[in-house]
Amino acid sequence: RLESAAGARWSDGLIKTDPATRRFTNSGALDLQGVDVSAVIGRDQVVEGGAAYSFIEAGAPGRGEPLDFLARHRAQLHLAARPIEGLWTEVRLRVMGRRLDRQQWLPEYQALDLAGSYEAGPWVISGQLTDLLDRRYLARAGVPSTGRALAVTVTRQW
């Protein structure tokens, strides 16, 4: 399955926080253009693989980078497996391009995540291990990410 979408938005303003004054301001005229592309092979089969890429660009006449946290380039690769009934596993590589935060450019980063779930009758056990390689990328200017994190949930359906 191959999907793609393109979009453009022209706006006469966007309310955002000014880092210098810590007050809400109007960004003024703002143009956004972008494209998304994704491909999946073996969708809903025993083994599934896929890739996705997004490009977005923002422009404001007479200004530099108009939006914080807008990464021009984002991508991901995933490989999922359903080896037995009720079991689902996935490994995902996330790539985030550089982005602006508080007038500081944050570098691009890559993160590897693992996830899985098992459904047995009304019970579902799910787990996710994010940032498997413990890269500690910058989540905000001067603030590292939490690094490797594990989350496990058990739910029951009635």
mmCIF file of C-alpha atoms in Angstrom:
data_model
loop_
_atom_site.group_PDB
_atom_site.id
_atom_site.type_symbol
_atom_site.label_atom_id
_atom_site.label_comp_id
_atom_site.label_asym_id
_atom_site.label_seq_id
_atom_site.Cartn_x
_atom_site.Cartn_y
_atom_site.Cartn_z
ATOM 1 C CA ARG A 1 0.000 0.000 0.000
ATOM 2 C CA LEU A 2 1.399 3.382 -1.001
ATOM 3 C CA GLU A 3 -0.113 6.656 0.166
ATOM 4 C CA SER A 4 0.819 10.279 -0.344
ATOM 5 C CA ALA A 5 -0.718 13.629 0.460
ATOM 6 C CA ALA A 6 0.337 17.208 -0.092
ATOM 7 C CA GLY A 7 -1.019 20.338 1.488
ATOM 8 C CA ALA A 8 -0.668 24.084 1.695
ATOM 9 C CA ARG A 9 -2.075 26.588 4.143
ATOM 10 C CA TRP A 10 -1.909 30.353 3.971
ATOM 11 C CA SER A 11 -2.844 32.139 7.169
ATOM 12 C CA ASP A 12 -2.986 35.748 8.253
ATOM 13 C CA GLY A 13 -1.733 34.801 11.701
ATOM 14 C CA LEU A 14 -1.163 32.206 14.370
ATOM 15 C CA ILE A 15 -1.210 32.852 18.111
ATOM 16 C CA LYS A 16 2.032 31.705 19.735
ATOM 17 C CA THR A 17 4.176 32.496 22.745
ATOM 18 C CA ASP A 18 6.962 35.037 22.228
ATOM 19 C CA PRO A 19 10.067 33.613 24.001
ATOM 20 C CA ALA A 20 11.463 37.082 24.696
ATOM 21 C CA THR A 21 8.355 38.502 26.419
ATOM 22 C CA ARG A 22 6.587 35.260 27.429
ATOM 23 C CA ARG A 23 3.372 36.717 26.093
ATOM 24 C CA PHE A 24 1.011 35.565 23.407
ATOM 25 C CA THR A 25 1.583 37.275 20.068
ATOM 26 C CA ASN A 26 0.262 36.947 16.547
ATOM 27 C CA SER A 27 2.860 35.524 14.178
ATOM 28 C CA GLY A 28 1.549 37.571 11.268
ATOM 29 C CA ALA A 29 1.226 36.085 7.794
ATOM 30 C CA LEU A 30 2.271 32.448 7.754
ATOM 31 C CA ASP A 31 2.588 29.990 4.870
ATOM 32 C CA LEU A 32 2.832 26.218 5.353
ATOM 33 C CA GLN A 33 3.479 23.651 2.627
ATOM 34 C CA GLY A 34 4.195 19.967 3.025
ATOM 35 C CA VAL A 35 4.043 16.437 1.718
ATOM 36 C CA ASP A 36 3.640 13.034 3.401
ATOM 37 C CA VAL A 37 4.533 9.701 1.828
ATOM 38 C CA SER A 38 4.077 6.244 3.354
ATOM 39 C CA ALA A 39 4.399 2.678 2.160
ATOM 40 C CA VAL A 40 3.411 -0.597 3.851
ATOM 41 C CA ILE A 41 4.195 -4.085 2.624
ATOM 42 C CA GLY A 42 2.295 -7.086 4.001
ATOM 43 C CA ARG A 43 -0.349 -4.998 5.749
ATOM 44 C CA ASP A 44 -2.147 -7.095 8.414
ATOM 45 C CA GLN A 45 -0.104 -10.172 7.464
ATOM 46 C CA VAL A 46 2.163 -12.269 9.716
ATOM 47 C CA VAL A 47 5.051 -9.903 8.890
ATOM 48 C CA GLU A 48 4.541 -6.268 7.944
ATOM 49 C CA GLY A 49 7.051 -3.568 7.095
ATOM 50 C CA GLY A 50 6.715 0.073 6.296
ATOM 51 C CA ALA A 51 8.271 3.474 5.916
ATOM 52 C CA ALA A 52 6.950 7.004 6.168
ATOM 53 C CA TYR A 53 8.415 10.441 5.456
ATOM 54 C CA SER A 54 7.039 13.929 6.072
ATOM 55 C CA PHE A 55 8.369 17.253 4.855
ATOM 56 C CA ILE A 56 6.861 20.536 5.952
ATOM 57 C CA GLU A 57 8.071 24.075 5.536
ATOM 58 C CA ALA A 58 6.806 27.230 7.201
ATOM 59 C CA GLY A 59 7.521 30.723 5.982
ATOM 60 C CA ALA A 60 6.666 34.185 7.195
ATOM 61 C CA PRO A 61 7.553 37.241 5.127
ATOM 62 C CA GLY A 62 10.532 39.105 6.594
ATOM 63 C CA ARG A 63 11.096 36.620 9.436
ATOM 64 C CA GLY A 64 13.359 33.676 10.069
ATOM 65 C CA GLU A 65 11.974 30.384 11.344
ATOM 66 C CA PRO A 66 8.371 31.275 12.308
ATOM 67 C CA LEU A 67 7.380 28.173 14.321
ATOM 68 C CA ASP A 68 9.015 26.406 17.257
ATOM 69 C CA PHE A 69 9.190 22.577 17.229
ATOM 70 C CA LEU A 70 8.548 22.339 13.507
ATOM 71 C CA ALA A 71 10.931 19.716 12.163
ATOM 72 C CA ARG A 72 11.071 20.011 8.373
ATOM 73 C CA HIS A 73 12.010 16.347 8.049
ATOM 74 C CA ARG A 74 10.442 13.431 9.936
ATOM 75 C CA ALA A 75 10.659 9.771 9.054
ATOM 76 C CA GLN A 76 10.067 6.323 10.472
ATOM 77 C CA LEU A 77 10.645 2.706 9.558
ATOM 78 C CA HIS A 78 8.749 -0.168 11.160
ATOM 79 C CA LEU A 79 8.722 -3.918 11.144
ATOM 80 C CA ALA A 80 5.820 -5.736 12.806
ATOM 81 C CA ALA A 81 5.130 -9.418 13.352
ATOM 82 C CA ARG A 82 2.063 -11.403 14.371
ATOM 83 C CA PRO A 83 3.625 -14.851 14.848
ATOM 84 C CA ILE A 84 0.652 -16.369 16.701
ATOM 85 C CA GLU A 85 -2.995 -15.502 17.246
ATOM 86 C CA GLY A 86 -3.357 -12.603 19.692
ATOM 87 C CA LEU A 87 0.343 -11.608 19.716
ATOM 88 C CA TRP A 88 1.620 -8.460 18.016
ATOM 89 C CA THR A 89 5.200 -7.118 18.131
ATOM 90 C CA GLU A 90 6.838 -4.128 16.480
ATOM 91 C CA VAL A 91 10.195 -2.410 16.206
ATOM 92 C CA ARG A 92 10.193 1.204 15.011
ATOM 93 C CA LEU A 93 12.994 3.610 14.098
ATOM 94 C CA ARG A 94 11.971 7.267 14.437
ATOM 95 C CA VAL A 95 13.987 10.075 12.839
ATOM 96 C CA MET A 96 13.283 13.697 13.747
ATOM 97 C CA GLY A 97 14.946 16.586 11.928
ATOM 98 C CA ARG A 98 16.350 19.645 13.631
ATOM 99 C CA ARG A 99 13.836 22.090 15.100
ATOM 100 C CA LEU A 100 13.855 25.462 16.814
ATOM 101 C CA ASP A 101 13.107 25.876 20.540
ATOM 102 C CA ARG A 102 13.482 29.165 22.411
ATOM 103 C CA GLN A 103 15.683 30.581 19.647
ATOM 104 C CA GLN A 104 18.025 27.556 19.823
ATOM 105 C CA TRP A 105 18.292 24.878 17.144
ATOM 106 C CA LEU A 106 17.907 21.368 18.533
ATOM 107 C CA PRO A 107 19.833 18.740 16.562
ATOM 108 C CA GLU A 108 18.150 15.906 14.697
ATOM 109 C CA TYR A 109 17.826 12.596 16.499
ATOM 110 C CA GLN A 110 16.999 8.954 15.936
ATOM 111 C CA ALA A 111 15.229 6.676 18.418
ATOM 112 C CA LEU A 112 14.519 2.955 18.342
ATOM 113 C CA ASP A 113 11.303 1.720 19.998
ATOM 114 C CA LEU A 114 9.894 -1.749 20.701
ATOM 115 C CA ALA A 115 6.243 -2.518 21.358
ATOM 116 C CA GLY A 116 4.041 -5.536 21.727
ATOM 117 C CA SER A 117 0.720 -6.793 22.974
ATOM 118 C CA TYR A 118 -0.961 -10.080 23.701
ATOM 119 C CA GLU A 119 -4.705 -10.590 23.801
ATOM 120 C CA ALA A 120 -6.120 -13.600 25.652
ATOM 121 C CA GLY A 121 -9.888 -13.575 25.930
ATOM 122 C CA PRO A 122 -10.940 -10.379 27.682
ATOM 123 C CA TRP A 123 -7.368 -9.638 28.838
ATOM 124 C CA VAL A 124 -4.831 -7.515 26.947
ATOM 125 C CA ILE A 125 -1.219 -7.123 28.072
ATOM 126 C CA SER A 126 0.729 -4.361 26.308
ATOM 127 C CA GLY A 127 4.270 -3.109 26.614
ATOM 128 C CA GLN A 128 6.401 -0.425 25.058
ATOM 129 C CA LEU A 129 10.124 0.232 25.375
ATOM 130 C CA THR A 130 10.964 3.676 23.994
ATOM 131 C CA ASP A 131 14.435 4.943 23.126
ATOM 132 C CA LEU A 132 15.900 1.443 23.382
ATOM 133 C CA LEU A 133 19.457 2.695 22.732
ATOM 134 C CA ASP A 134 19.132 5.382 25.460
ATOM 135 C CA ARG A 135 20.210 8.210 23.104
ATOM 136 C CA ARG A 136 19.003 11.036 25.407
ATOM 137 C CA TYR A 137 18.240 13.485 22.619
ATOM 138 C CA LEU A 138 17.182 17.047 23.452
ATOM 139 C CA ALA A 139 13.431 17.189 24.022
ATOM 140 C CA ARG A 140 13.573 20.970 24.649
ATOM 141 C CA ALA A 141 16.412 23.490 24.641
ATOM 142 C CA GLY A 142 18.721 22.352 27.459
ATOM 143 C CA VAL A 143 16.384 19.524 28.496
ATOM 144 C CA PRO A 144 17.361 15.946 27.581
ATOM 145 C CA SER A 145 14.727 13.314 26.931
ATOM 146 C CA THR A 146 14.029 10.754 29.626
ATOM 147 C CA GLY A 147 15.995 8.145 27.725
ATOM 148 C CA ARG A 148 15.029 4.484 27.825
ATOM 149 C CA ALA A 149 11.566 4.000 29.307
ATOM 150 C CA LEU A 150 9.361 0.947 29.784
ATOM 151 C CA ALA A 151 5.580 1.012 30.072
ATOM 152 C CA VAL A 152 3.426 -2.060 30.692
ATOM 153 C CA THR A 153 -0.361 -2.145 30.942
ATOM 154 C CA VAL A 154 -2.846 -4.886 31.671
ATOM 155 C CA THR A 155 -6.474 -4.287 30.755
ATOM 156 C CA ARG A 156 -9.637 -6.323 30.828
ATOM 157 C CA GLN A 157 -12.624 -5.890 28.557
ATOM 158 C CA TRP A 158 -16.167 -6.486 29.808
#
